[in-house]
Coordinates of C-alpha atoms in Angstrom, one line a residue:
Chain A
M1 CA 110.5 52.5 71.9
T2 CA 109.4 55.6 69.7
A3 CA 110.5 58.9 70.9
E4 CA 108.3 61.8 71.3
L5 CA 109.6 65.1 70.0
K6 CA 107.7 67.9 72.0
G7 CA 106.8 71.3 70.2
W8 CA 108.4 73.7 67.8
G9 CA 112.2 73.9 67.2
E10 CA 115.2 71.8 67.1
H11 CA 115.1 67.8 68.2
E12 CA 117.3 65.0 67.9
V13 CA 116.2 61.9 65.7
P14 CA 117.6 58.9 67.8
E15 CA 118.5 55.6 65.5
G16 CA 116.4 52.6 65.6
P17 CA 112.6 53.0 66.0
G18 CA 112.5 56.7 65.0
A19 CA 110.8 59.7 66.9
V20 CA 107.0 61.1 66.3
W21 CA 106.5 64.7 66.5
E22 CA 102.8 66.1 66.6
A23 CA 101.0 69.4 66.1
G24 CA 97.2 69.6 66.3
P25 CA 96.1 67.0 63.5
L26 CA 99.5 66.4 62.0
R27 CA 101.7 63.7 63.2
L28 CA 105.3 63.6 61.7
R29 CA 107.1 60.2 61.8
L30 CA 110.7 60.6 61.4
R31 CA 113.6 57.8 61.7
R32 CA 117.2 57.4 60.8
S33 CA 118.9 54.7 59.2
A34 CA 122.2 54.1 57.4
G35 CA 123.0 57.8 56.7
E36 CA 119.4 58.8 55.7
L37 CA 116.5 60.3 57.3
H38 CA 113.0 59.0 56.7
V39 CA 109.9 61.3 57.5
V40 CA 106.2 60.4 57.0
P41 CA 103.4 63.2 57.4
D42 CA 100.4 61.3 58.8
R43 CA 97.3 63.0 59.4
A44 CA 94.5 60.8 59.0
R45 CA 95.9 58.3 61.8
V46 CA 94.1 55.5 60.7
G47 CA 96.6 53.0 62.1
R48 CA 98.0 51.9 58.9
E49 CA 101.9 51.3 58.5
P50 CA 103.6 53.6 56.1
R51 CA 104.6 51.9 53.2
G52 CA 108.6 51.6 52.8
P53 CA 110.3 53.3 49.8
F54 CA 110.9 50.0 48.2
D55 CA 107.6 48.2 49.1
W56 CA 105.7 47.6 45.4
P57 CA 103.1 47.9 44.4
P58 CA 102.1 50.8 46.6
E59 CA 99.1 50.6 48.6
A60 CA 96.6 53.2 47.6
G61 CA 96.1 56.2 50.3
A62 CA 98.8 54.6 52.4
P63 CA 101.4 57.0 53.7
V64 CA 104.9 56.7 52.0
W65 CA 108.2 57.3 53.9
S66 CA 110.3 60.2 52.0
R67 CA 114.3 59.9 52.2
W68 CA 117.2 62.2 52.7
A69 CA 120.7 61.4 52.5
V70 CA 121.8 63.3 55.4
G71 CA 124.7 61.2 56.4
G72 CA 127.4 64.4 56.8
V73 CA 125.2 66.3 59.4
P74 CA 124.2 65.8 62.9
P75 CA 121.1 64.1 63.4
R76 CA 119.2 67.1 64.5
V77 CA 116.1 68.5 62.6
A78 CA 114.1 71.8 63.4
V79 CA 110.4 71.9 63.0
L80 CA 109.4 75.2 62.6
P81 CA 105.7 76.8 61.9
V82 CA 105.2 78.9 58.9
L83 CA 102.0 80.5 57.4
P84 CA 100.6 79.3 54.3
D85 CA 102.1 79.8 51.1
R86 CA 99.1 81.4 49.5
P87 CA 96.9 84.2 50.9
L88 CA 93.9 83.4 53.0
V89 CA 90.4 84.4 52.7
V90 CA 89.2 84.6 56.2
Q91 CA 85.2 84.7 56.6
P92 CA 84.2 85.6 60.2
E93 CA 81.1 83.3 61.4
H94 CA 79.5 86.2 62.5
P95 CA 80.2 89.4 60.2
F96 CA 80.2 92.8 61.7
H97 CA 80.1 96.2 60.6
L98 CA 82.7 98.9 60.8
P99 CA 81.3 102.5 60.9
P100 CA 83.2 105.4 59.0
G101 CA 86.5 106.3 61.0
E102 CA 86.3 103.4 63.1
R103 CA 89.3 101.2 64.2
A104 CA 88.9 97.6 65.3
R105 CA 91.2 94.8 66.3
V106 CA 90.2 91.2 65.5
Y107 CA 91.8 88.1 66.2
V108 CA 92.2 85.4 63.5
R109 CA 93.5 81.9 64.1
V110 CA 95.4 80.4 61.0
P111 CA 96.5 76.9 61.0
V112 CA 100.1 77.1 60.2
W113 CA 102.5 74.6 58.2
A114 CA 105.1 72.6 59.7
R115 CA 108.4 73.1 57.9
L116 CA 111.1 70.6 58.6
C117 CA 114.6 71.8 58.2
L118 CA 117.8 70.2 59.0
A119 CA 119.3 71.7 62.1
A120 CA 122.3 73.0 60.3
S121 CA 123.5 76.4 60.2
T122 CA 121.9 77.2 56.6
R123 CA 118.7 75.2 57.9
P124 CA 118.1 73.5 54.5
I125 CA 114.4 72.9 54.1
L126 CA 113.4 69.3 53.8
L127 CA 109.6 69.3 53.3
E128 CA 106.7 71.7 54.4
V129 CA 103.3 70.3 55.4
P130 CA 100.0 72.0 56.3
T131 CA 98.9 70.8 59.9
V132 CA 95.3 71.3 58.7
V133 CA 94.5 71.0 54.8
L134 CA 92.3 74.0 54.0
S135 CA 90.1 74.3 51.2
N136 CA 90.8 76.2 48.0
T137 CA 89.1 79.3 46.8
S138 CA 89.7 82.4 44.5
F139 CA 89.6 86.1 45.2
G140 CA 88.6 88.3 42.6
G141 CA 86.9 87.9 39.6
Y142 CA 86.3 85.0 37.1
T143 CA 89.1 86.1 34.7
E144 CA 91.8 87.8 36.8
C145 CA 91.9 86.2 40.4
V146 CA 94.0 85.0 42.9
L147 CA 94.0 81.3 44.5
C148 CA 94.0 81.3 48.3
Y149 CA 93.0 79.1 50.9
W150 CA 89.8 79.2 53.0
C151 CA 90.0 79.9 56.6
P152 CA 86.7 80.3 58.3
T153 CA 87.0 82.1 61.8
T154 CA 85.3 83.4 64.9
A155 CA 87.4 86.7 64.2
R156 CA 87.1 87.7 68.1
R157 CA 87.6 91.2 69.5
T158 CA 89.5 89.6 72.6
V159 CA 92.2 87.1 73.1
E160 CA 90.8 84.1 75.2
P161 CA 92.3 81.0 76.3
E162 CA 90.4 78.8 74.0
L163 CA 92.3 80.7 71.3
W164 CA 95.6 78.8 71.8
A165 CA 96.6 75.3 70.3
P166 CA 100.0 74.3 69.1
H167 CA 99.3 74.1 65.4
L168 CA 97.3 77.6 65.5
V169 CA 98.9 81.2 65.2
V170 CA 96.9 84.0 66.1
C171 CA 97.4 87.1 63.7
P172 CA 95.9 90.5 65.0
L173 CA 94.3 92.6 62.3
D174 CA 93.9 96.3 62.9
L175 CA 91.1 97.3 60.4
T176 CA 90.4 101.2 60.0
N177 CA 87.4 102.2 58.0
L178 CA 88.7 105.4 55.9
S179 CA 85.5 105.5 53.8
P180 CA 82.5 107.7 54.4
V181 CA 80.1 104.6 54.4
V182 CA 79.8 101.7 56.9
L183 CA 81.8 98.7 55.8
P184 CA 80.6 94.8 56.2
V185 CA 83.4 92.7 57.4
A186 CA 82.2 89.6 55.8
R187 CA 85.4 88.2 54.2
L188 CA 88.9 89.4 54.4
C189 CA 91.7 88.2 52.0
L190 CA 95.1 88.2 54.0
P191 CA 98.7 88.1 52.7
V192 CA 100.0 85.8 55.1
R193 CA 103.3 85.2 53.0
H194 CA 104.4 88.4 54.4
L195 CA 104.0 87.7 58.2
G196 CA 106.6 86.3 60.7
I197 CA 105.8 84.1 63.7
Y198 CA 106.6 85.0 67.4
R199 CA 106.4 82.5 70.0
Q200 CA 105.5 83.9 73.6
A201 CA 105.8 80.5 76.1
D202 CA 103.6 78.0 74.4
R203 CA 101.7 80.8 72.0
L204 CA 102.4 81.5 68.7
W205 CA 101.5 85.0 67.4
A206 CA 101.9 86.5 64.0
D207 CA 102.7 89.9 63.0
P208 CA 99.9 92.3 63.4
L209 CA 98.3 93.3 60.2
D210 CA 97.0 97.0 59.5
V211 CA 94.6 97.2 57.0
R212 CA 93.2 100.5 55.8
L213 CA 90.0 100.5 54.0
P214 CA 89.2 103.3 51.6
G215 CA 86.1 101.5 50.6
A216 CA 84.1 98.2 49.9
T217 CA 85.1 98.4 46.2
D218 CA 88.5 100.1 46.4
P219 CA 91.9 98.2 47.2
A220 CA 92.8 98.3 51.0
E221 CA 96.2 99.2 52.1
I222 CA 97.9 96.4 54.2
R223 CA 101.0 96.9 56.0
P224 CA 102.6 93.9 58.1
S225 CA 103.8 95.5 61.3
G226 CA 107.3 93.6 61.5
T227 CA 106.9 93.2 65.1
P228 CA 105.3 91.1 67.5
P229 CA 101.9 92.1 68.9
R230 CA 101.6 94.4 72.1
E231 CA 99.7 91.5 73.9
A232 CA 102.7 89.1 73.5
E233 CA 105.3 90.8 75.7
G234 CA 108.5 89.2 75.5
A235 CA 107.8 87.2 72.4
T236 CA 110.6 86.0 70.1
L237 CA 110.8 85.7 66.5
L238 CA 110.5 82.0 65.5
S239 CA 110.2 81.9 61.9
P240 CA 110.6 84.8 59.4
P241 CA 108.1 85.9 56.8
R242 CA 108.2 83.8 53.4
E243 CA 108.5 87.0 51.6
T244 CA 109.5 90.3 53.0
T245 CA 108.2 93.8 52.0
Q246 CA 109.6 97.3 52.5
K247 CA 106.4 99.1 51.5
G248 CA 102.9 98.4 52.2
L249 CA 100.7 95.7 50.1
T250 CA 97.7 96.8 48.1
G251 CA 95.0 94.5 47.7
W252 CA 91.4 93.8 47.4
T253 CA 90.8 92.9 51.0
F254 CA 86.9 92.9 50.9
S255 CA 85.0 90.4 48.9
A256 CA 84.7 91.3 45.4
L257 CA 82.9 88.4 44.2
Q258 CA 79.7 89.8 45.5
A259 CA 79.7 92.3 43.2
L260 CA 80.5 90.4 40.1
P261 CA 77.8 90.2 37.5
G262 CA 76.5 86.9 35.7
A263 CA 77.3 83.9 37.8
A264 CA 77.2 81.2 35.4
L265 CA 74.7 79.2 37.7
Q266 CA 72.1 80.6 39.8
S267 CA 71.5 78.6 43.0
L268 CA 67.8 78.2 43.4
P269 CA 66.4 79.9 46.8
G270 CA 66.2 78.0 50.2
L271 CA 67.8 75.2 48.9
G272 CA 71.5 75.2 49.7
G273 CA 73.6 73.3 51.8
V274 CA 75.1 74.2 55.2
K275 CA 78.9 75.2 55.2
R276 CA 81.2 73.4 57.1
Chain B
M1 CA 153.7 75.3 -23.7
L2 CA 155.2 77.4 -21.0
D3 CA 154.0 80.4 -22.6
Y4 CA 150.3 79.0 -22.3
L5 CA 150.8 78.0 -18.8
L6 CA 152.3 81.9 -18.0
T7 CA 149.2 83.2 -19.9
Q8 CA 146.8 81.0 -17.9
A9 CA 148.7 82.0 -14.5
H10 CA 148.5 85.7 -15.3
A11 CA 144.9 85.6 -16.3
L12 CA 144.3 83.6 -13.1
W13 CA 146.2 86.1 -11.1
A14 CA 144.3 89.0 -12.9
W15 CA 141.0 87.2 -11.9
L16 CA 142.2 86.6 -8.2
T17 CA 143.2 90.2 -8.1
G18 CA 140.3 91.6 -10.1
P19 CA 137.0 92.7 -8.6
T20 CA 135.0 89.6 -9.1
A21 CA 137.3 87.4 -7.0
T22 CA 137.6 90.0 -4.2
G23 CA 133.7 90.4 -4.4
V24 CA 133.5 86.8 -3.9
L25 CA 136.1 86.7 -1.1
R26 CA 134.1 89.6 0.6
A27 CA 130.8 87.6 0.3
L28 CA 132.4 84.8 1.9
V29 CA 133.8 86.7 4.9
T30 CA 130.3 88.5 5.3
V31 CA 128.5 85.2 5.3
A32 CA 131.3 83.5 7.6
V33 CA 130.8 86.2 10.1
G34 CA 127.2 87.6 9.5
L35 CA 125.4 84.0 10.1
P36 CA 126.9 83.2 13.3
L37 CA 126.3 86.9 14.5
V38 CA 122.8 86.9 13.4
A39 CA 122.2 83.8 15.4
L40 CA 123.8 85.3 18.3
V41 CA 121.9 88.6 18.4
A42 CA 118.8 86.8 17.8
R43 CA 119.5 84.5 20.8
R44 CA 120.2 87.3 22.6
A45 CA 117.2 89.0 21.8
G46 CA 115.0 85.9 22.8
G47 CA 116.9 85.9 26.1
W48 CA 115.9 89.5 26.9
F49 CA 112.4 89.3 26.1
R50 CA 112.1 85.7 27.9
R51 CA 113.3 87.2 31.3
R52 CA 110.7 90.4 30.7
Q53 CA 107.8 89.0 28.6
S54 CA 106.3 85.7 27.7
A55 CA 107.5 82.7 25.9
Q56 CA 105.4 83.6 22.9
N57 CA 106.9 87.1 22.6
A58 CA 110.5 85.7 23.2
M59 CA 110.1 83.3 20.4
L60 CA 108.6 85.7 18.1
A61 CA 111.5 88.3 18.9
E62 CA 114.1 85.6 18.2
K63 CA 112.5 84.8 14.7
A64 CA 112.2 88.2 13.7
A65 CA 115.7 89.1 14.7
Y66 CA 116.7 86.1 12.9
Y67 CA 115.0 86.2 9.6
G68 CA 115.5 90.1 9.6
G69 CA 119.4 89.5 10.0
L70 CA 119.0 87.1 7.3
A71 CA 117.4 89.4 5.2
V72 CA 120.3 92.2 5.7
L73 CA 122.9 89.6 5.2
T74 CA 121.5 88.6 1.9
V75 CA 121.2 92.3 0.4
M76 CA 125.1 92.6 1.6
V77 CA 126.2 89.4 0.0
V78 CA 124.2 90.3 -3.3
Q79 CA 126.0 93.6 -3.2
E80 CA 129.4 92.1 -2.6
L81 CA 128.9 90.0 -5.5
G82 CA 128.5 93.1 -7.6
F83 CA 124.7 92.5 -8.7
S84 CA 122.8 95.5 -8.7
L85 CA 119.5 95.4 -6.4
T86 CA 117.1 97.3 -8.7
P87 CA 116.7 94.8 -11.6
L88 CA 116.7 92.0 -8.7
L89 CA 113.9 93.6 -6.8
G90 CA 112.2 94.1 -10.2
A91 CA 112.4 90.5 -10.9
A92 CA 111.5 89.7 -7.4
G93 CA 108.1 91.6 -8.0
V94 CA 107.5 89.7 -11.2
A95 CA 108.3 86.2 -9.5
G96 CA 106.5 87.4 -6.4
V97 CA 103.5 88.0 -8.3
A98 CA 103.8 84.4 -9.8
L99 CA 104.6 82.9 -6.8
G100 CA 101.5 84.7 -5.0
F101 CA 99.2 83.0 -7.2
A102 CA 100.9 79.6 -6.8
A103 CA 101.3 79.8 -3.0
Q104 CA 97.7 81.5 -2.1
T105 CA 97.3 78.9 0.8
S106 CA 100.5 79.9 2.1
V107 CA 100.2 83.6 1.8
S108 CA 96.8 83.2 3.6
N109 CA 98.6 81.1 6.6
L110 CA 100.9 84.2 6.5
I111 CA 98.5 86.6 7.1
S112 CA 96.4 84.3 9.4
G113 CA 99.4 84.1 11.6
L114 CA 99.9 88.0 12.0
F115 CA 96.3 88.2 13.0
L116 CA 96.9 85.6 15.5
I117 CA 100.0 87.1 16.7
A118 CA 98.2 90.5 17.0
E119 CA 95.0 89.0 18.6
K120 CA 96.8 86.7 20.9
P121 CA 93.9 84.3 21.5
F122 CA 96.6 82.0 23.1
Q123 CA 100.2 82.0 23.8
V124 CA 102.8 79.2 24.1
G125 CA 102.3 76.9 26.9
D126 CA 98.3 77.3 26.8
V127 CA 96.2 74.3 26.4
V128 CA 93.7 74.5 23.7
T129 CA 91.2 72.8 21.6
M130 CA 90.7 73.1 17.8
G131 CA 88.8 71.0 15.8
G132 CA 88.0 68.6 18.6
R133 CA 91.7 68.2 19.5
T134 CA 93.0 69.3 22.9
G135 CA 96.8 70.0 23.2
T136 CA 99.3 72.3 24.6
V137 CA 100.5 75.1 22.3
L138 CA 104.2 74.6 21.4
S139 CA 104.8 77.4 18.9
I140 CA 103.1 79.7 16.9
D141 CA 104.9 80.5 13.7
L142 CA 103.7 82.4 10.8
L143 CA 102.2 79.4 8.9
S144 CA 101.0 77.1 11.5
V145 CA 100.7 76.4 15.2
K146 CA 102.3 73.4 16.5
L147 CA 100.3 71.4 19.6
R148 CA 101.4 68.6 21.6
L149 CA 98.3 66.6 22.2
L150 CA 97.3 64.8 25.7
D151 CA 98.5 61.5 24.1
N152 CA 101.8 63.2 23.1
A153 CA 101.1 63.5 19.6
Y154 CA 102.5 66.1 17.4
V155 CA 100.1 68.1 15.4
R156 CA 100.4 71.1 13.2
I157 CA 97.6 73.0 12.4
P158 CA 97.6 75.7 9.6
N159 CA 96.8 79.1 10.9
E160 CA 94.3 79.7 8.2
V161 CA 92.2 77.0 9.7
I162 CA 92.1 78.7 13.1
I163 CA 91.3 81.6 12.1
K164 CA 88.3 80.2 9.9
N165 CA 87.0 78.1 13.0
E166 CA 86.2 78.0 16.3
M167 CA 88.7 77.4 19.1
A168 CA 88.8 77.1 23.0
N169 CA 91.5 78.1 25.0
V170 CA 91.2 76.0 28.6
T171 CA 93.8 77.4 30.4
R172 CA 93.4 81.2 29.8
F173 CA 91.6 81.8 33.2
P174 CA 92.9 81.0 36.6
I175 CA 89.7 78.9 37.4
R176 CA 87.4 76.8 35.8
R177 CA 84.1 75.2 36.3
V178 CA 83.8 71.3 36.5
D179 CA 80.4 70.3 35.4
L180 CA 79.0 66.9 36.3
N181 CA 75.6 65.6 34.9
I182 CA 74.2 63.3 37.7
G183 CA 70.7 61.6 37.6
V184 CA 69.0 60.0 40.5
A185 CA 65.5 58.1 40.7
Y186 CA 62.4 59.8 41.1
K187 CA 62.0 58.1 44.6
E188 CA 64.8 60.3 45.9
D189 CA 64.5 63.6 48.0
I190 CA 65.9 66.0 45.9
R191 CA 66.7 68.3 48.9
R192 CA 68.8 65.3 50.7
V193 CA 70.6 64.7 47.3
R194 CA 71.4 68.6 47.0
G195 CA 73.0 68.7 50.5
L196 CA 75.0 65.5 50.1
L197 CA 76.4 66.9 46.8
L198 CA 77.2 70.2 48.4
D199 CA 78.8 68.6 51.3
M200 CA 81.0 66.5 49.0
A201 CA 82.0 69.8 47.2
W202 CA 83.0 71.5 50.6
K203 CA 84.6 68.7 52.0
H204 CA 87.1 68.0 48.7
P205 CA 90.0 70.4 49.1
L206 CA 90.5 71.0 45.3
C207 CA 87.0 72.3 45.2
L208 CA 87.0 76.2 45.7
M209 CA 84.4 77.6 48.2
E210 CA 84.5 80.8 46.1
P211 CA 82.7 80.6 43.6
E212 CA 80.4 78.6 45.6
P213 CA 79.4 74.9 44.1
Q214 CA 76.0 74.7 43.1
V215 CA 73.5 71.9 42.4
N216 CA 70.8 72.6 39.6
M217 CA 67.9 70.5 38.5
V218 CA 68.1 70.5 34.8
G219 CA 64.9 68.6 33.7
F220 CA 62.8 65.2 34.2
G221 CA 64.5 62.6 32.1
D222 CA 63.3 59.5 30.8
S223 CA 64.8 57.3 34.1
S224 CA 66.2 59.8 36.3
M225 CA 65.7 63.4 37.7
D226 CA 68.7 65.5 36.0
L227 CA 71.0 67.4 37.9
L228 CA 74.1 69.8 37.2
F229 CA 76.6 69.6 39.8
A230 CA 78.9 72.5 39.1
V231 CA 81.9 72.8 41.1
W232 CA 85.0 75.3 40.7
T233 CA 88.8 74.7 40.9
A234 CA 92.2 76.0 39.9
T235 CA 92.5 75.5 36.2
P236 CA 95.5 72.8 36.5
D237 CA 93.1 70.7 39.0
Y238 CA 90.4 70.3 36.5
L239 CA 90.9 66.8 35.7
G240 CA 91.8 65.6 39.0
L241 CA 88.8 67.2 40.7
R242 CA 86.5 66.0 38.0
N243 CA 87.9 62.4 38.3
A244 CA 87.8 62.5 42.3
M245 CA 84.2 64.1 42.3
L246 CA 82.6 61.2 40.1
E247 CA 84.1 58.6 42.4
E248 CA 83.1 60.4 45.3
V249 CA 79.5 60.9 44.2
K250 CA 79.3 57.1 43.5
R251 CA 80.6 56.2 46.6
R252 CA 78.8 58.7 48.9
F253 CA 75.4 57.6 46.9
D254 CA 76.1 53.9 47.6
E255 CA 76.5 54.6 51.2
E256 CA 73.5 56.4 51.5
G257 CA 71.3 54.0 49.4
I258 CA 70.5 56.7 46.7
E259 CA 69.9 55.1 43.4
I260 CA 71.7 56.3 40.2
P261 CA 69.2 55.0 37.7
Y262 CA 69.6 53.3 34.6
P263 CA 66.9 53.1 31.7
H264 CA 64.1 51.0 32.6
V265 CA 61.7 49.7 29.8
S266 CA 58.0 48.4 31.0
I267 CA 56.3 46.2 28.6
C268 CA 52.3 46.6 29.1
R269 CA 49.5 45.2 28.0
G270 CA 45.9 46.0 28.2
P271 CA 44.6 48.8 30.4
G272 CA 46.8 50.9 32.2
T273 CA 50.2 50.1 33.6
E274 CA 49.8 46.4 34.6
P275 CA 52.6 44.4 33.7
F276 CA 53.0 42.2 30.8
P277 CA 52.0 38.7 32.2
V278 CA 55.1 36.5 31.9
Q279 CA 54.9 32.6 32.3
V280 CA 57.8 30.6 32.9
V281 CA 57.6 27.2 31.4
S282 CA 59.5 23.9 31.7
P283 CA 61.7 22.9 28.7
P284 CA 59.9 19.9 27.0
H285 CA 61.2 16.5 28.1
G286 CA 63.0 14.1 25.9

């Protein structure tokens, strides 16, 4: 009988048939055998059994067990949420406008990565797997740009029950328009590597980001708060940020691509598909 | 006999204690100490640049330090041996003119190498296409550029050739566009095909959402409507996405019943486009 491991945190992996841990569409299968820990991420859930490390030839597309020799440590692992390893380009489904001098808080849901560590004092990292595979995108120009993940969002203005899911973290953004013109909030680039994750009951929160926008074409000043959001009373730090920064970050938060001249191909009007 | 030996020993001692022998000795010591020192300084210089700048600059700094050190060492050794530098430099000038005529190609490569180093069209580690060959730049030297081709062959290209001809650096920018030429039958609905192709692009994680994938009608071919399906990807994912998208296009088109045509030939006789009559006859018996 396969054991079911619930939620983020430390778990014991039993000998024998192993255990299953789930968050959203991601399922991690774990088992211990002869001083080894075997793990296989299974997102498709197509019902195919994972291939063993010595099965040959490998079956195309079948999940394969990864092995770690962990004989000297207790049979406990920690599964922790971490934010993606690249910046996120967030596009609100319904763009809104920010008048000069206005400040707005929006909530963005981000699918987390599951980080599997040994539950030892140093917490060595075994692997990191995204709960949802996000599409790649770039932010910037054609010659100098940053590779990011694409994250469509509803960018809600209030915290609502449907925001919450075990594999999603809610990141509050405080947008302040310092420019003398109305800014369209159509696309944002968020440096999520600098955000920690807090747990409040079953909810995951990220550091609020303070984004000050001097203009649509000027770099924004972005500052992670380093504390739980005010809505998350009693929240505790579950995962620290991948990178810490003492100073504010400066970045092109608004879409710069729209202003780029000369896309190599021009789309034909009215014949584009529908974005998923 | 004894007198002869004593005379010779005296002469040897005089030579050993004379300026020539001490000069040779000093030259040997200079070489013994100087060569490792020059190598050490060059390695340190390379390491210092490697930590702060690109691999190419580090390689250049290391070579400049090494060859500069060797030049200084040579001058010191020549002076220790008691030669005057002035006639040597004069002779070197004359020899240089002669060598220059004899080594025009090398000099041209040398100067081209300096231009390449100054212009920086590529750096060590970049993937470039030169003269139809694509490979990773292993080193940029004063006379030639060394490439490791995709099939792991080692190629040396003279700098003069690179300066004179067109080359492409395919890893210069962080993103690249994958262009796929796709033909579909004339009976297909072009809007439906376009929608399918864009859907494939948006669902593939290696395909960038920005810049957006595009499908452009290129023209009417002999057998097909020709489309250019252009998707962007991170430069390291170029080949992976290209292969994946070609396979995906074939799979989805098969699923959706969209025909990828191949050239058809119709043989006609008489008016209009009536087909050429073909009659199948039985082979003669016996």
